[in-house]
Amino acid sequence: MILLAPALLLAGCDSGSASADAGASGSPVTASKSGDALGSVNLPRPDWLPADFPLPADAHITIVSTNTNTTPKMFQLQARTMAEKDVFMADAMRWAEARGLHPVDEGSNVKLDSAFSIMSFDGVQFSPSNMQVTDEGGKYRRIILSVVGPPWE
């Protein structure tokens, strides 16, 4: 339950900003001409997400939420990808390990459906941050990254 705290806190915040049609800088949505399963919403990569974070190349960012009126600050990104869940999670684990964020594969602690993966990692002052990846019926994978901090500030 504590792992879902950042996601729930962001969902309930109205003092920050959330956007499904503009990026953090107010950039317009980029529409996909391919009409694939990833959808037409593809927001720009938010400034707070490090350039080396291994977001899959085909990821369509559908939601960027920021609440900077809290201490610590809270950020969330949701995206769709066709990338393999296990490969992406392994890349994200390596990224978090390299940054000293003490990632934990929660699938090893909690029996999860094979379509669902979750990784927790340290945020500011060890606040819980997490990333969830869900297989949406083989159509695409949904990525939900909830960050308290962010830890790389």
C-alpha positions as a LaTeX table, in Angstrom:
\begin{tabular}{lrrr}
\hline
Residue & $x$ (\AA) & $y$ (\AA) & $z$ (\AA) \\
\hline
Met1 & 0.00 & 0.00 & 0.00 \\
Ile2 & 2.85 & 2.40 & 0.78 \\
Leu3 & 4.10 & 1.92 & $-2.78$ \\
Leu4 & 0.91 & 3.40 & $-4.15$ \\
Ala5 & 1.15 & 6.47 & $-1.93$ \\
Pro6 & 2.90 & 8.69 & $-4.50$ \\
Ala7 & 0.35 & 7.80 & $-7.17$ \\
Leu8 & $-2.59$ & 8.41 & $-4.85$ \\
Leu9 & $-1.15$ & 11.67 & $-3.59$ \\
Leu10 & $-0.62$ & 12.95 & $-7.11$ \\
Ala11 & $-4.09$ & 11.89 & $-8.16$ \\
Gly12 & $-5.61$ & 13.88 & $-5.31$ \\
Cys13 & $-3.57$ & 17.03 & $-5.80$ \\
Asp14 & $-5.20$ & 20.00 & $-7.42$ \\
Ser15 & $-2.55$ & 22.55 & $-6.56$ \\
Gly16 & $-0.10$ & 21.21 & $-9.12$ \\
Ser17 & $-0.58$ & 20.81 & $-12.81$ \\
Ala18 & $-1.77$ & 17.86 & $-14.81$ \\
Ser19 & $-2.07$ & 17.82 & $-18.54$ \\
Ala20 & $-3.35$ & 15.55 & $-21.23$ \\
Asp21 & $-3.09$ & 18.15 & $-23.95$ \\
Ala22 & $-0.04$ & 20.21 & $-23.13$ \\
Gly23 & 3.41 & 19.42 & $-21.83$ \\
Ala24 & 5.04 & 20.94 & $-18.78$ \\
Ser25 & 6.11 & 23.88 & $-20.91$ \\
Gly26 & 2.67 & 24.25 & $-22.50$ \\
Ser27 & 3.79 & 22.58 & $-25.72$ \\
Pro28 & 0.96 & 21.23 & $-27.86$ \\
Val29 & 0.24 & 17.52 & $-28.16$ \\
Thr30 & 1.96 & 15.69 & $-31.00$ \\
Ala31 & $-0.55$ & 13.53 & $-32.83$ \\
Ser32 & 0.47 & 10.12 & $-34.10$ \\
Lys33 & $-0.21$ & 9.59 & $-37.77$ \\
Ser34 & 0.23 & 5.81 & $-37.50$ \\
Gly35 & $-3.02$ & 5.24 & $-35.60$ \\
Asp36 & $-1.35$ & 2.42 & $-33.66$ \\
Ala37 & $-2.26$ & 1.05 & $-30.23$ \\
Leu38 & $-0.21$ & 3.74 & $-28.50$ \\
Gly39 & $-2.82$ & 6.38 & $-29.31$ \\
Ser40 & $-2.58$ & 9.90 & $-30.65$ \\
Val41 & $-1.53$ & 11.68 & $-27.43$ \\
Asn42 & 2.26 & 12.04 & $-27.21$ \\
Leu43 & 3.31 & 14.80 & $-24.81$ \\
Pro44 & 6.87 & 16.11 & $-24.75$ \\
Arg45 & 9.30 & 14.48 & $-22.34$ \\
Pro46 & 9.08 & 16.55 & $-19.11$ \\
Asp47 & 12.08 & 18.63 & $-18.07$ \\
Trp48 & 12.20 & 16.90 & $-14.66$ \\
Leu49 & 12.82 & 13.46 & $-16.21$ \\
Pro50 & 16.58 & 12.91 & $-16.58$ \\
Ala51 & 17.78 & 12.57 & $-20.16$ \\
Asp52 & 19.37 & 9.21 & $-19.32$ \\
Phe53 & 16.17 & 7.68 & $-17.89$ \\
Pro54 & 15.56 & 4.65 & $-20.15$ \\
Leu55 & 12.09 & 5.58 & $-21.41$ \\
Pro56 & 11.49 & 3.39 & $-24.49$ \\
Ala57 & 11.99 & 5.18 & $-27.81$ \\
Asp58 & 8.41 & 4.45 & $-28.89$ \\
Ala59 & 6.84 & 5.67 & $-25.61$ \\
His60 & 3.83 & 7.91 & $-26.03$ \\
Ile61 & 3.59 & 10.11 & $-22.94$ \\
Thr62 & $-0.09$ & 10.50 & $-22.12$ \\
Ile63 & $-0.02$ & 12.25 & $-18.73$ \\
Val64 & 2.49 & 14.50 & $-16.98$ \\
Ser65 & 1.54 & 15.63 & $-13.48$ \\
Thr66 & 3.57 & 17.92 & $-11.26$ \\
Asn67 & 2.90 & 19.14 & $-7.74$ \\
Thr68 & 5.61 & 21.54 & $-6.64$ \\
Asn69 & 3.49 & 23.04 & $-3.86$ \\
Thr70 & 4.27 & 20.11 & $-1.55$ \\
Thr71 & 7.38 & 19.21 & 0.38 \\
Pro72 & 8.83 & 17.14 & $-1.07$ \\
Lys73 & 7.73 & 17.84 & $-4.63$ \\
Met74 & 5.83 & 15.13 & $-6.49$ \\
Phe75 & 5.90 & 14.15 & $-10.15$ \\
Gln76 & 4.13 & 11.56 & $-12.27$ \\
Leu77 & 4.45 & 10.42 & $-15.85$ \\
Gln78 & 2.22 & 7.93 & $-17.64$ \\
Ala79 & 3.09 & 6.50 & $-21.03$ \\
Arg80 & 2.28 & 3.68 & $-23.41$ \\
Thr81 & 4.89 & 1.54 & $-25.15$ \\
Met82 & 5.20 & $-1.62$ & $-27.20$ \\
Ala83 & 8.56 & $-2.40$ & $-25.52$ \\
Glu84 & 8.83 & $-5.68$ & $-23.65$ \\
Lys85 & 7.93 & $-5.17$ & $-19.99$ \\
Asp86 & 10.76 & $-7.27$ & $-18.58$ \\
Val87 & 13.41 & $-5.60$ & $-20.75$ \\
Phe88 & 12.22 & $-2.11$ & $-19.82$ \\
Met89 & 12.03 & $-2.98$ & $-16.10$ \\
Ala90 & 15.58 & $-4.40$ & $-16.20$ \\
Asp91 & 16.83 & $-1.19$ & $-17.87$ \\
Ala92 & 15.04 & 0.93 & $-15.26$ \\
Met93 & 16.49 & $-1.16$ & $-12.40$ \\
Arg94 & 20.02 & $-0.69$ & $-13.79$ \\
Trp95 & 19.39 & 3.05 & $-14.15$ \\
Ala96 & 18.18 & 3.38 & $-10.54$ \\
Glu97 & 21.08 & 1.24 & $-9.24$ \\
Ala98 & 23.60 & 3.42 & $-11.09$ \\
Arg99 & 22.09 & 6.50 & $-9.42$ \\
Gly100 & 22.20 & 4.93 & $-5.93$ \\
Leu101 & 18.40 & 4.96 & $-5.55$ \\
His102 & 18.23 & 1.46 & $-3.98$ \\
Pro103 & 15.66 & $-0.02$ & $-6.37$ \\
Val104 & 13.63 & $-3.04$ & $-5.29$ \\
Asp105 & 11.78 & $-5.36$ & $-7.64$ \\
Glu106 & 8.53 & $-5.60$ & $-5.71$ \\
Gly107 & 7.50 & $-8.63$ & $-7.78$ \\
Ser108 & 9.94 & $-10.63$ & $-5.67$ \\
Asn109 & 8.23 & $-9.49$ & $-2.44$ \\
Val110 & 4.60 & $-9.65$ & $-3.47$ \\
Lys111 & 2.95 & $-12.24$ & $-5.68$ \\
Leu112 & 1.88 & $-10.23$ & $-8.71$ \\
Asp113 & 0.01 & $-11.08$ & $-11.85$ \\
Ser114 & 2.50 & $-11.74$ & $-14.66$ \\
Ala115 & 1.03 & $-8.79$ & $-16.57$ \\
Phe116 & 2.08 & $-6.39$ & $-13.80$ \\
Ser117 & 5.53 & $-5.30$ & $-12.57$ \\
Ile118 & 6.46 & $-2.75$ & $-9.95$ \\
Met119 & 9.77 & $-1.29$ & $-8.85$ \\
Ser120 & 10.20 & 0.94 & $-5.80$ \\
Phe121 & 13.15 & 3.23 & $-5.24$ \\
Asp122 & 14.28 & 6.01 & $-2.92$ \\
Gly123 & 13.07 & 9.53 & $-3.39$ \\
Val124 & 14.06 & 12.55 & $-1.35$ \\
Gln125 & 14.85 & 11.59 & 2.27 \\
Phe126 & 13.93 & 8.00 & 1.39 \\
Ser127 & 10.36 & 8.90 & 0.41 \\
Pro128 & 8.72 & 6.06 & $-1.52$ \\
Ser129 & 8.83 & 6.43 & $-5.29$ \\
Asn130 & 7.80 & 3.74 & $-7.75$ \\
Met131 & 7.31 & 2.65 & $-11.31$ \\
Gln132 & 4.61 & 0.29 & $-12.47$ \\
Val133 & 4.42 & $-1.41$ & $-15.85$ \\
Thr134 & 1.26 & $-3.24$ & $-16.86$ \\
Asp135 & 0.63 & $-5.35$ & $-19.95$ \\
Glu136 & $-2.67$ & $-4.08$ & $-21.34$ \\
Gly137 & $-3.93$ & $-7.29$ & $-22.92$ \\
Gly138 & $-0.98$ & $-7.62$ & $-25.28$ \\
Lys139 & $-1.90$ & $-4.37$ & $-27.04$ \\
Tyr140 & 0.71 & $-2.22$ & $-25.32$ \\
Arg141 & 2.37 & $-1.70$ & $-21.94$ \\
Arg142 & 1.34 & 1.13 & $-19.61$ \\
Ile143 & 4.14 & 2.83 & $-17.66$ \\
Ile144 & 3.32 & 4.82 & $-14.52$ \\
Leu145 & 6.29 & 6.56 & $-12.94$ \\
Ser146 & 5.55 & 8.28 & $-9.60$ \\
Val147 & 8.45 & 10.19 & $-8.11$ \\
Val148 & 8.68 & 11.95 & $-4.75$ \\
Gly149 & 11.52 & 14.40 & $-4.83$ \\
Pro150 & 12.67 & 13.98 & $-7.50$ \\
Pro151 & 15.73 & 12.18 & $-6.17$ \\
Trp152 & 18.03 & 13.60 & $-8.83$ \\
Glu153 & 17.59 & 17.28 & $-7.87$ \\
\hline
\end{tabular}
